[in-house]
mmCIF file of C-alpha atoms in Angstrom:
data_model
loop_
_atom_site.group_PDB
_atom_site.id
_atom_site.type_symbol
_atom_site.label_atom_id
_atom_site.label_comp_id
_atom_site.label_asym_id
_atom_site.label_seq_id
_atom_site.Cartn_x
_atom_site.Cartn_y
_atom_site.Cartn_z
ATOM 1 C CA MET A 17 21.135 -7.997 -61.258
ATOM 2 C CA SER A 18 21.645 -9.971 -58.071
ATOM 3 C CA SER A 19 20.346 -13.477 -57.679
ATOM 4 C CA LEU A 20 17.484 -13.905 -55.258
ATOM 5 C CA THR A 21 19.523 -16.550 -53.406
ATOM 6 C CA GLU A 22 22.454 -14.242 -52.730
ATOM 7 C CA LEU A 23 22.771 -12.505 -49.357
ATOM 8 C CA PRO A 24 23.147 -8.757 -49.192
ATOM 9 C CA ALA A 25 26.690 -7.537 -49.183
ATOM 10 C CA GLY A 26 28.413 -7.944 -45.820
ATOM 11 C CA GLN A 27 26.046 -10.684 -44.589
ATOM 12 C CA GLU A 28 27.845 -13.678 -46.125
ATOM 13 C CA LYS A 29 28.704 -16.559 -43.686
ATOM 14 C CA ALA A 30 32.302 -16.214 -42.638
ATOM 15 C CA GLU A 31 34.529 -19.275 -42.865
ATOM 16 C CA GLY A 32 35.583 -20.365 -39.365
ATOM 17 C CA PRO A 33 38.807 -22.135 -38.500
ATOM 18 C CA ASN A 34 38.814 -25.839 -39.591
ATOM 19 C CA TRP A 35 41.008 -27.238 -36.740
ATOM 20 C CA TRP A 36 37.944 -28.408 -34.753
ATOM 21 C CA ASN A 37 36.682 -30.447 -37.694
ATOM 22 C CA ARG A 38 40.033 -32.190 -37.846
ATOM 23 C CA VAL A 39 39.957 -32.909 -34.119
ATOM 24 C CA ASN A 40 36.671 -34.730 -34.631
ATOM 25 C CA TYR A 41 38.496 -37.298 -36.797
ATOM 26 C CA ILE A 42 41.144 -38.140 -34.163
ATOM 27 C CA PRO A 43 39.105 -40.902 -32.419
ATOM 28 C CA LEU A 44 38.450 -42.507 -35.799
ATOM 29 C CA ILE A 45 42.115 -42.341 -36.664
ATOM 30 C CA ILE A 46 43.076 -43.861 -33.308
ATOM 31 C CA LEU A 47 40.478 -46.600 -33.773
ATOM 32 C CA ALA A 48 41.811 -47.364 -37.239
ATOM 33 C CA VAL A 49 45.392 -47.508 -35.954
ATOM 34 C CA LEU A 50 44.373 -49.807 -33.097
ATOM 35 C CA SER A 51 42.441 -52.037 -35.487
ATOM 36 C CA VAL A 52 45.449 -52.369 -37.773
ATOM 37 C CA ALA A 53 47.685 -53.062 -34.769
ATOM 38 C CA ALA A 54 45.264 -55.700 -33.482
ATOM 39 C CA LEU A 55 45.122 -57.299 -36.900
ATOM 40 C CA ILE A 56 48.911 -57.397 -37.149
ATOM 41 C CA ALA A 57 49.170 -58.748 -33.588
ATOM 42 C CA GLY A 58 46.517 -61.377 -34.336
ATOM 43 C CA ILE A 59 48.297 -62.496 -37.476
ATOM 44 C CA THR A 60 51.590 -62.636 -35.564
ATOM 45 C CA VAL A 61 50.048 -64.661 -32.733
ATOM 46 C CA ASP A 62 48.394 -67.026 -35.210
ATOM 47 C CA ARG A 63 51.707 -67.531 -36.948
ATOM 48 C CA LEU A 64 53.498 -68.147 -33.644
ATOM 49 C CA VAL A 65 50.828 -70.624 -32.537
ATOM 50 C CA LEU A 66 50.946 -72.364 -35.903
ATOM 51 C CA ARG A 67 54.742 -72.468 -35.793
ATOM 52 C CA ALA A 68 54.640 -73.915 -32.261
ATOM 53 C CA GLN A 69 52.103 -76.549 -33.304
ATOM 54 C CA ASN A 70 54.210 -77.508 -36.318
ATOM 55 C CA ALA A 71 57.479 -77.722 -34.362
ATOM 56 C CA PRO A 72 58.824 -81.199 -33.515
ATOM 57 C CA ALA A 73 57.160 -82.570 -30.395
ATOM 58 C CA SER A 74 59.369 -82.884 -27.331
ATOM 59 C CA VAL A 75 60.998 -86.132 -26.245
ATOM 60 C CA GLU A 76 61.499 -84.925 -22.672
ATOM 61 C CA ARG A 77 59.457 -87.130 -20.372
ATOM 62 C CA ALA A 78 57.829 -85.838 -17.204
ATOM 63 C CA ASP A 79 57.867 -89.117 -15.292
ATOM 64 C CA VAL A 80 58.171 -88.739 -11.538
ATOM 65 C CA PRO A 81 61.289 -90.521 -10.163
ATOM 66 C CA GLY A 82 60.270 -93.415 -7.963
ATOM 67 C CA ASP A 83 56.768 -93.613 -9.400
ATOM 68 C CA ALA A 84 55.890 -97.312 -9.475
ATOM 69 C CA LEU A 85 53.753 -97.149 -12.609
ATOM 70 C CA SER A 86 56.444 -95.289 -14.540
ATOM 71 C CA GLU A 87 59.109 -97.764 -13.481
ATOM 72 C CA LEU A 88 56.958 -100.785 -14.300
ATOM 73 C CA CYS A 89 55.161 -99.573 -17.397
ATOM 74 C CA ARG A 90 57.539 -97.152 -19.083
ATOM 75 C CA PRO A 91 61.106 -97.475 -17.854
ATOM 76 C CA PRO A 92 63.364 -94.924 -19.562
ATOM 77 C CA VAL A 93 65.272 -95.691 -22.732
ATOM 78 C CA ALA A 94 68.752 -94.280 -23.321
ATOM 79 C CA ALA A 95 68.650 -91.074 -25.353
ATOM 80 C CA PRO A 96 70.545 -90.868 -28.655
ATOM 81 C CA ALA A 97 73.836 -89.042 -28.816
ATOM 82 C CA SER A 98 72.362 -86.278 -30.995
ATOM 83 C CA GLU A 99 69.145 -85.076 -32.618
ATOM 84 C CA PRO A 100 70.163 -84.456 -36.234
ATOM 85 C CA TRP A 101 66.593 -84.316 -37.554
ATOM 86 C CA PHE A 102 65.102 -82.024 -34.925
ATOM 87 C CA THR A 103 67.997 -79.617 -35.489
ATOM 88 C CA LYS A 104 67.839 -79.994 -39.286
ATOM 89 C CA ASP A 105 71.495 -80.969 -39.539
ATOM 90 C CA PRO A 106 72.419 -80.670 -43.247
ATOM 91 C CA ALA A 107 75.170 -83.264 -42.827
ATOM 92 C CA ALA A 108 72.588 -85.891 -41.795
ATOM 93 C CA LEU A 109 70.473 -85.143 -44.845
ATOM 94 C CA ALA A 110 73.546 -85.400 -47.058
ATOM 95 C CA ILE A 111 74.293 -88.872 -45.659
ATOM 96 C CA TRP A 112 70.680 -89.913 -46.225
ATOM 97 C CA ASP A 113 70.700 -88.615 -49.793
ATOM 98 C CA ALA A 114 73.994 -90.382 -50.494
ATOM 99 C CA HIS A 115 72.190 -93.717 -49.916
ATOM 100 C CA ALA A 116 69.222 -92.970 -52.162
ATOM 101 C CA ASP A 117 69.822 -96.079 -54.294
ATOM 102 C CA GLU A 118 69.839 -98.312 -51.228
ATOM 103 C CA LEU A 119 66.684 -96.674 -49.874
ATOM 104 C CA ALA A 120 64.891 -97.011 -53.200
ATOM 105 C CA LYS A 121 64.499 -100.748 -52.578
ATOM 106 C CA ASP A 122 61.616 -102.152 -50.506
ATOM 107 C CA TYR A 123 64.057 -103.335 -47.856
ATOM 108 C CA ILE A 124 67.430 -102.489 -46.340
ATOM 109 C CA ILE A 125 70.019 -104.884 -44.945
ATOM 110 C CA GLY A 126 72.293 -104.302 -41.957
ATOM 111 C CA PRO A 127 75.938 -105.321 -41.569
ATOM 112 C CA ASN A 128 75.055 -108.696 -40.003
ATOM 113 C CA GLY A 129 72.333 -109.593 -42.464
ATOM 114 C CA TRP A 130 69.334 -108.291 -40.508
ATOM 115 C CA ILE A 131 66.589 -107.176 -42.895
ATOM 116 C CA PHE A 132 64.337 -104.142 -42.359
ATOM 117 C CA TRP A 133 61.647 -102.432 -44.370
ATOM 118 C CA SER A 134 62.692 -99.279 -46.178
ATOM 119 C CA ASP A 135 60.311 -96.324 -46.400
ATOM 120 C CA TYR A 136 58.163 -98.603 -48.561
ATOM 121 C CA VAL A 137 56.202 -99.486 -45.388
ATOM 122 C CA GLU A 138 54.990 -96.518 -43.289
ATOM 123 C CA GLN A 139 58.307 -94.677 -43.721
ATOM 124 C CA TYR A 140 59.935 -97.417 -41.647
ATOM 125 C CA ALA A 141 63.541 -96.411 -42.369
ATOM 126 C CA SER A 142 62.811 -92.737 -41.715
ATOM 127 C CA GLN A 143 61.019 -93.633 -38.486
ATOM 128 C CA ALA A 144 63.870 -95.893 -37.372
ATOM 129 C CA ILE A 145 66.351 -93.007 -37.269
ATOM 130 C CA GLY A 146 63.984 -90.166 -36.366
ATOM 131 C CA LYS A 147 63.960 -88.523 -39.787
ATOM 132 C CA ALA A 148 60.187 -88.952 -39.757
ATOM 133 C CA PHE A 149 58.815 -87.342 -36.624
ATOM 134 C CA LEU A 150 55.549 -85.835 -35.381
ATOM 135 C CA SER A 151 54.793 -82.220 -34.571
ATOM 136 C CA VAL A 152 53.471 -80.830 -31.303
ATOM 137 C CA GLY A 153 50.002 -80.650 -32.830
ATOM 138 C CA GLU A 154 50.125 -84.247 -34.050
ATOM 139 C CA ILE A 155 51.238 -85.650 -30.690
ATOM 140 C CA ASN A 156 48.525 -83.565 -29.019
ATOM 141 C CA ARG A 157 45.986 -85.197 -31.316
ATOM 142 C CA TRP A 158 47.170 -88.679 -30.302
ATOM 143 C CA VAL A 159 47.026 -87.758 -26.606
ATOM 144 C CA SER A 160 43.606 -86.124 -26.917
ATOM 145 C CA TYR A 161 42.322 -89.137 -28.823
ATOM 146 C CA TYR A 162 43.435 -91.721 -26.261
ATOM 147 C CA THR A 163 42.393 -89.518 -23.346
ATOM 148 C CA SER A 164 38.883 -89.401 -24.795
ATOM 149 C CA ILE A 165 38.827 -93.186 -25.194
ATOM 150 C CA ARG A 166 40.201 -93.791 -21.693
ATOM 151 C CA ASP A 167 37.689 -91.449 -20.087
ATOM 152 C CA GLY A 168 34.783 -92.745 -22.164
ATOM 153 C CA LEU A 169 35.537 -96.335 -21.197
ATOM 154 C CA ALA A 170 36.104 -95.434 -17.540
ATOM 155 C CA ALA A 171 32.667 -93.788 -17.435
ATOM 156 C CA GLU A 172 31.246 -97.190 -18.364
ATOM 157 C CA GLY A 173 33.358 -99.019 -15.780
ATOM 158 C CA ILE A 174 35.677 -100.583 -18.381
ATOM 159 C CA GLU A 175 39.415 -101.024 -17.829
ATOM 160 C CA PHE A 176 41.702 -99.867 -20.634
ATOM 161 C CA TYR A 177 45.400 -100.216 -21.369
ATOM 162 C CA ILE A 178 47.615 -99.674 -24.414
ATOM 163 C CA ILE A 179 50.593 -101.835 -25.394
ATOM 164 C CA VAL A 180 52.991 -100.288 -27.917
ATOM 165 C CA THR A 181 54.954 -103.153 -29.442
ATOM 166 C CA PRO A 182 58.264 -101.717 -30.672
ATOM 167 C CA SER A 183 59.828 -102.102 -34.066
ATOM 168 C CA THR A 184 62.876 -104.312 -34.519
ATOM 169 C CA SER A 185 64.950 -101.177 -35.069
ATOM 170 C CA SER A 186 64.065 -99.890 -31.594
ATOM 171 C CA VAL A 187 65.316 -103.049 -29.874
ATOM 172 C CA TYR A 188 68.232 -103.921 -32.180
ATOM 173 C CA PRO A 189 69.274 -100.492 -33.563
ATOM 174 C CA GLU A 190 72.852 -101.707 -33.896
ATOM 175 C CA GLU A 191 71.680 -104.072 -36.637
ATOM 176 C CA LEU A 192 70.622 -101.192 -38.886
ATOM 177 C CA PRO A 193 73.111 -100.181 -41.590
ATOM 178 C CA VAL A 194 76.105 -98.439 -40.013
ATOM 179 C CA TRP A 195 75.413 -95.179 -41.834
ATOM 180 C CA MET A 196 71.885 -95.085 -40.380
ATOM 181 C CA ASN A 197 73.212 -95.365 -36.837
ATOM 182 C CA GLU A 198 75.459 -92.388 -37.524
ATOM 183 C CA ILE A 199 72.388 -90.168 -38.057
ATOM 184 C CA ARG A 200 69.951 -91.794 -35.659
ATOM 185 C CA GLY A 201 67.970 -89.544 -33.302
ATOM 186 C CA SER A 202 64.856 -89.843 -31.173
ATOM 187 C CA THR A 203 61.819 -91.516 -32.685
ATOM 188 C CA ILE A 204 58.080 -90.966 -32.868
ATOM 189 C CA LEU A 205 57.662 -93.444 -30.008
ATOM 190 C CA ASP A 206 59.949 -91.270 -27.863
ATOM 191 C CA GLN A 207 57.709 -88.297 -28.670
ATOM 192 C CA PHE A 208 54.543 -90.267 -27.979
ATOM 193 C CA MET A 209 55.785 -91.501 -24.606
ATOM 194 C CA ALA A 210 56.812 -87.950 -23.645
ATOM 195 C CA GLY A 211 53.296 -86.736 -24.410
ATOM 196 C CA ALA A 212 51.441 -89.716 -22.941
ATOM 197 C CA THR A 213 51.888 -88.544 -19.310
ATOM 198 C CA ASP A 214 49.008 -90.188 -17.417
ATOM 199 C CA LEU A 215 47.686 -92.390 -20.236
ATOM 200 C CA PRO A 216 47.737 -96.156 -19.533
ATOM 201 C CA VAL A 217 50.502 -96.823 -22.073
ATOM 202 C CA ILE A 218 53.046 -99.630 -21.730
ATOM 203 C CA ASP A 219 56.442 -99.025 -23.360
ATOM 204 C CA LEU A 220 58.299 -102.328 -23.676
ATOM 205 C CA ARG A 221 61.563 -101.135 -25.184
ATOM 206 C CA ALA A 222 63.804 -100.955 -22.120
ATOM 207 C CA GLY A 223 63.053 -104.489 -20.952
ATOM 208 C CA LEU A 224 63.397 -105.947 -24.424
ATOM 209 C CA ILE A 225 66.677 -104.113 -25.062
ATOM 210 C CA SER A 226 68.073 -105.393 -21.761
ATOM 211 C CA GLU A 227 67.084 -108.993 -22.521
ATOM 212 C CA ALA A 228 68.318 -108.775 -26.127
ATOM 213 C CA ALA A 229 71.771 -107.714 -24.911
ATOM 214 C CA THR A 230 72.348 -111.017 -23.110
ATOM 215 C CA SER A 231 69.989 -113.597 -24.624
ATOM 216 C CA GLN A 232 71.260 -116.220 -27.039
ATOM 217 C CA TYR A 233 67.829 -116.208 -28.681
ATOM 218 C CA ASN A 234 66.428 -113.497 -30.908
ATOM 219 C CA LEU A 235 63.546 -111.498 -29.479
ATOM 220 C CA PHE A 236 62.886 -110.136 -32.970
ATOM 221 C CA SER A 237 63.657 -112.046 -36.113
ATOM 222 C CA TRP A 238 66.450 -110.987 -38.431
ATOM 223 C CA SER A 239 64.371 -112.108 -41.427
ATOM 224 C CA ASN A 240 60.881 -111.070 -40.295
ATOM 225 C CA SER A 241 59.481 -107.703 -39.221
ATOM 226 C CA HIS A 242 57.812 -109.187 -36.114
ATOM 227 C CA TRP A 243 59.026 -110.176 -32.702
ATOM 228 C CA THR A 244 59.419 -113.883 -32.092
ATOM 229 C CA GLU A 245 57.107 -115.674 -29.678
ATOM 230 C CA PHE A 246 59.967 -115.619 -27.193
ATOM 231 C CA GLY A 247 60.100 -111.835 -27.618
ATOM 232 C CA GLY A 248 56.364 -111.716 -26.917
ATOM 233 C CA TYR A 249 56.906 -113.689 -23.714
ATOM 234 C CA VAL A 250 59.614 -111.255 -22.570
ATOM 235 C CA GLY A 251 57.170 -108.433 -23.297
ATOM 236 C CA TRP A 252 54.438 -110.180 -21.268
ATOM 237 C CA GLN A 253 56.826 -110.338 -18.317
ATOM 238 C CA GLN A 254 56.479 -106.538 -18.174
ATOM 239 C CA ILE A 255 52.859 -106.251 -19.322
ATOM 240 C CA ALA A 256 51.400 -108.431 -16.554
ATOM 241 C CA PRO A 257 52.917 -106.638 -13.525
ATOM 242 C CA CYS A 258 52.261 -103.259 -15.134
ATOM 243 C CA VAL A 259 48.551 -103.984 -15.685
ATOM 244 C CA ASN A 260 48.293 -105.439 -12.186
ATOM 245 C CA ALA A 261 49.699 -102.161 -10.823
ATOM 246 C CA MET A 262 47.246 -100.143 -12.932
ATOM 247 C CA PHE A 263 44.299 -102.085 -11.522
ATOM 248 C CA PRO A 264 45.474 -103.316 -8.103
ATOM 249 C CA ASP A 265 42.006 -104.278 -6.885
ATOM 250 C CA GLN A 266 41.335 -106.634 -9.795
ATOM 251 C CA PRO A 267 42.313 -110.321 -10.241
ATOM 252 C CA PRO A 268 45.914 -110.305 -11.496
ATOM 253 C CA LEU A 269 47.373 -111.321 -14.807
ATOM 254 C CA GLN A 270 49.919 -114.115 -14.469
ATOM 255 C CA VAL A 271 53.313 -114.877 -16.017
ATOM 256 C CA PRO A 272 53.748 -118.593 -16.756
ATOM 257 C CA PRO A 273 57.172 -119.931 -15.771
ATOM 258 C CA LEU A 274 59.739 -120.298 -18.544
ATOM 259 C CA GLU A 275 61.157 -123.814 -18.816
ATOM 260 C CA GLY A 276 63.202 -123.322 -21.955
ATOM 261 C CA VAL A 277 63.387 -121.834 -25.447
ATOM 262 C CA GLU A 278 63.558 -123.578 -28.803
ATOM 263 C CA VAL A 279 64.183 -122.357 -32.326
ATOM 264 C CA VAL A 280 61.489 -123.729 -34.611
ATOM 265 C CA GLY A 281 62.343 -122.345 -38.038
ATOM 266 C CA ASP A 282 63.117 -119.546 -40.443
ATOM 267 C CA PHE A 283 60.134 -117.401 -41.415
ATOM 268 C CA ASN A 284 61.791 -115.162 -44.005
ATOM 269 C CA GLU A 285 59.363 -112.352 -44.799
ATOM 270 C CA TRP A 286 61.563 -111.138 -47.634
ATOM 271 C CA ALA A 287 62.088 -114.455 -49.433
ATOM 272 C CA SER A 288 59.775 -113.349 -52.242
ATOM 273 C CA TYR A 289 62.092 -110.367 -52.803
ATOM 274 C CA GLY A 290 64.984 -112.718 -53.391
ATOM 275 C CA VAL A 291 66.625 -111.813 -50.083
ATOM 276 C CA GLU A 292 68.462 -114.611 -48.308
ATOM 277 C CA SER A 293 67.887 -115.086 -44.567
ATOM 278 C CA PRO A 294 70.815 -115.432 -42.164
ATOM 279 C CA GLY A 295 69.165 -118.666 -40.995
ATOM 280 C CA ALA A 296 66.593 -120.087 -38.600
ATOM 281 C CA ASP A 297 66.015 -117.877 -35.552
ATOM 282 C CA TRP A 298 62.306 -118.062 -34.689
ATOM 283 C CA ALA A 299 62.494 -118.591 -30.924
ATOM 284 C CA VAL A 300 59.517 -120.015 -29.026
ATOM 285 C CA PRO A 301 59.218 -120.229 -25.225
ATOM 286 C CA ILE A 302 58.579 -123.550 -23.535
ATOM 287 C CA LEU A 303 56.122 -122.626 -20.802
ATOM 288 C CA GLY A 304 55.295 -124.347 -17.543
ATOM 289 C CA GLY A 305 52.073 -124.141 -15.600
ATOM 290 C CA ASP A 306 48.553 -125.195 -16.490
ATOM 291 C CA PHE A 307 46.966 -123.903 -19.698
ATOM 292 C CA GLU A 308 43.236 -124.238 -20.312
ATOM 293 C CA ASP A 309 42.198 -125.530 -23.730
ATOM 294 C CA VAL A 310 40.919 -122.648 -25.869
ATOM 295 C CA THR A 311 37.725 -122.638 -27.905
ATOM 296 C CA LEU A 312 38.451 -120.539 -31.000
ATOM 297 C CA THR A 313 35.941 -119.162 -33.482
ATOM 298 C CA ASP A 314 37.736 -117.601 -36.442
ATOM 299 C CA LYS A 315 36.660 -115.009 -39.016
ATOM 300 C CA ASP A 316 34.949 -117.688 -41.138
ATOM 301 C CA GLY A 317 32.833 -118.847 -38.198
ATOM 302 C CA LYS A 318 34.771 -122.090 -37.819
ATOM 303 C CA THR A 319 34.935 -123.239 -34.175
ATOM 304 C CA SER A 320 37.619 -125.548 -32.821
ATOM 305 C CA VAL A 321 39.135 -126.496 -29.471
ATOM 306 C CA LEU A 322 42.902 -125.956 -29.385
ATOM 307 C CA PRO A 323 45.802 -126.253 -26.925
ATOM 308 C CA GLY A 324 46.018 -123.338 -24.514
ATOM 309 C CA ASP A 325 49.342 -122.012 -25.808
ATOM 310 C CA ILE A 326 48.050 -121.638 -29.374
ATOM 311 C CA VAL A 327 49.084 -118.478 -31.265
ATOM 312 C CA LEU A 328 46.198 -116.633 -32.898
ATOM 313 C CA ASP A 329 47.487 -115.286 -36.202
ATOM 314 C CA ALA A 330 46.162 -111.965 -37.497
ATOM 315 C CA SER A 331 44.970 -113.720 -40.667
ATOM 316 C CA LEU A 332 42.190 -115.334 -38.576
ATOM 317 C CA LEU A 333 40.799 -112.044 -37.270
ATOM 318 C CA PRO A 334 38.190 -111.093 -36.253
ATOM 319 C CA ALA A 335 38.130 -114.032 -33.880
ATOM 320 C CA GLN A 336 36.748 -115.032 -30.506
ATOM 321 C CA THR A 337 38.365 -117.168 -27.799
ATOM 322 C CA SER A 338 36.972 -118.626 -24.622
ATOM 323 C CA VAL A 339 38.200 -120.782 -21.738
ATOM 324 C CA ALA A 340 36.361 -122.429 -18.866
ATOM 325 C CA GLU A 341 38.350 -120.679 -16.140
ATOM 326 C CA SER A 342 40.536 -117.664 -16.823
ATOM 327 C CA TRP A 343 43.046 -115.848 -14.614
ATOM 328 C CA THR A 344 40.794 -112.801 -14.181
ATOM 329 C CA GLY A 345 37.272 -114.062 -14.787
ATOM 330 C CA LYS A 346 36.747 -111.057 -17.081
ATOM 331 C CA SER A 347 36.018 -110.570 -20.777
ATOM 332 C CA ALA A 348 38.218 -108.463 -23.057
ATOM 333 C CA LEU A 349 37.845 -106.644 -26.337
ATOM 334 C CA ILE A 350 41.325 -106.658 -27.886
ATOM 335 C CA LEU A 351 42.169 -104.374 -30.794
ATOM 336 C CA ARG A 352 45.456 -105.606 -32.243
ATOM 337 C CA ASP A 353 47.606 -106.146 -35.290
ATOM 338 C CA SER A 354 49.945 -108.950 -36.348
ATOM 339 C CA MET A 355 52.322 -108.196 -33.455
ATOM 340 C CA GLY A 356 49.548 -109.353 -31.133
ATOM 341 C CA GLY A 357 50.051 -112.964 -32.206
ATOM 342 C CA ALA A 358 52.883 -113.535 -29.724
ATOM 343 C CA LEU A 359 50.698 -112.180 -26.898
ATOM 344 C CA SER A 360 47.541 -114.069 -27.850
ATOM 345 C CA PRO A 361 48.209 -117.207 -25.726
ATOM 346 C CA PHE A 362 48.390 -115.034 -22.591
ATOM 347 C CA TRP A 363 45.255 -113.048 -23.443
ATOM 348 C CA ALA A 364 43.375 -116.295 -24.044
ATOM 349 C CA GLN A 365 44.277 -117.511 -20.528
ATOM 350 C CA ALA A 366 43.812 -114.117 -18.881
ATOM 351 C CA TYR A 367 40.236 -113.529 -20.028
ATOM 352 C CA THR A 368 37.287 -115.935 -20.026
ATOM 353 C CA LYS A 369 36.256 -114.545 -23.386
ATOM 354 C CA THR A 370 38.144 -112.351 -25.860
ATOM 355 C CA TRP A 371 37.071 -110.666 -29.052
ATOM 356 C CA GLN A 372 40.206 -109.980 -31.070
ATOM 357 C CA ILE A 373 39.800 -107.466 -33.891
ATOM 358 C CA TYR A 374 42.292 -105.898 -36.285
ATOM 359 C CA HIS A 375 42.487 -102.288 -35.120
ATOM 360 C CA GLN A 376 42.633 -100.585 -38.552
ATOM 361 C CA TYR A 377 45.202 -97.934 -37.606
ATOM 362 C CA ALA A 378 47.023 -98.475 -40.887
ATOM 363 C CA GLY A 379 45.736 -98.938 -44.409
ATOM 364 C CA PHE A 380 42.096 -98.240 -43.582
ATOM 365 C CA GLU A 381 39.969 -95.162 -44.270
ATOM 366 C CA THR A 382 38.633 -94.894 -40.707
ATOM 367 C CA PHE A 383 39.937 -95.670 -37.239
ATOM 368 C CA PRO A 384 38.113 -98.190 -35.026
ATOM 369 C CA ASN A 385 34.893 -97.019 -33.365
ATOM 370 C CA TYR A 386 35.412 -97.986 -29.728
ATOM 371 C CA ARG A 387 31.934 -96.947 -28.648
ATOM 372 C CA GLU A 388 30.239 -99.165 -31.229
ATOM 373 C CA LEU A 389 32.516 -102.119 -30.467
ATOM 374 C CA VAL A 390 31.846 -101.816 -26.737
ATOM 375 C CA ALA A 391 28.106 -101.623 -27.347
ATOM 376 C CA GLU A 392 28.350 -104.789 -29.442
ATOM 377 C CA HIS A 393 30.495 -106.927 -27.105
ATOM 378 C CA HIS A 394 30.052 -105.441 -23.589
ATOM 379 C CA PRO A 395 33.616 -106.248 -22.423
ATOM 380 C CA ASP A 396 35.018 -105.733 -18.944
ATOM 381 C CA VAL A 397 38.408 -104.748 -20.364
ATOM 382 C CA VAL A 398 39.559 -103.077 -23.585
ATOM 383 C CA VAL A 399 43.125 -103.667 -24.745
ATOM 384 C CA LEU A 400 44.868 -101.900 -27.601
ATOM 385 C CA GLN A 401 48.044 -103.462 -28.961
ATOM 386 C CA LEU A 402 49.629 -101.102 -31.471
ATOM 387 C CA ALA A 403 52.825 -101.657 -33.472
ATOM 388 C CA GLU A 404 55.203 -98.719 -33.094
ATOM 389 C CA ARG A 405 55.337 -97.931 -36.796
ATOM 390 C CA HIS A 406 51.558 -97.218 -36.867
ATOM 391 C CA LEU A 407 52.018 -94.124 -34.686
ATOM 392 C CA ILE A 408 52.822 -92.176 -37.833
ATOM 393 C CA ASN A 409 49.121 -92.435 -38.781
ATOM 394 C CA VAL A 410 47.788 -89.546 -36.688
ATOM 395 C CA PRO A 411 44.047 -89.592 -35.835
ATOM 396 C CA PRO A 412 41.832 -86.996 -37.479
ATOM 397 C CA LEU A 413 40.847 -83.895 -35.550
ATOM 398 C CA GLY A 414 37.950 -84.559 -33.211
ATOM 399 C CA ALA A 415 38.373 -88.336 -33.198
ATOM 400 C CA GLY A 416 37.814 -90.154 -29.923
ATOM 401 C CA TYR A 417 35.241 -92.028 -27.915
#
């Protein structure tokens, strides 16, 4: 007996060809293929972008020949003979590894007794020869950070300039151990200056190197990681005309005449390590001209009136100085480190009032907040003095003014 749901014989639905049903899936297949291709392309692009950002930043500078600011503020420094670390030369790494015992100490000593930090301090030895370098992304973060600060300050009518005080190894590289000079390439400061373009950065290396080649006095100490006060004076000889060129319509900074140099002692920073100094070499300039007495208020709130050529040591920061009549008639917020000591007599004469603050670019959890500091002090000028070795401490993403 037939089921009631069955059709009479000969009236069953005939099966048609199934090619049309398959054609209906073609757009979906194409869409799926395109999606996979886009995903693969996206992953490839992301990897290429990431690889480009992680590549060593360039050291090729884009300074315009004949540009006055470039010539005054960042004269070129001779390039190294090779770039063993950018090219990942295995022979350079083998030489480095062969001196592991020497590098394991807190300090290293050159052939003439000059003493340098090892990697114990901010990878100093690695920075000195270019083994420690920054990527494209890291240099971009520095540039973005300082661009934000420059533009934020300019919007408030505040002048801004940056002084990078070089490491001893950048001015006296020949005093590094011989094996280090054999594998020395470009440094983080070379990368930073290549990326700085239109930032108001002053690179002092060329002038200091030139003076060091002929001077009988040390610009940097062989037994201390800082420049001598004479070295600071040589640096100021470039800083003043550079800043005057940056702000040509403002009262100029001055360079006191040099009447002589004297060596005042041996300040051996490594004496506690049992390292013997080659001898006294701390050179101090004897300056001519009139210096206003300086009223100094140190971190403990103690106020005293001192001779105008007094050096303000970083141990007294934060501190405030004032003079009756300054070169510029302006006030300055100065963010600095211990290298700023040799420049402090000139800042004290240049600005009617200064607030000198340790900048916190090394060894602190956060970078300085420029906006808050400006709101607190209302300066006419903001100065950043930054030791070269601190450039390895890259600002966090999004940091700025």
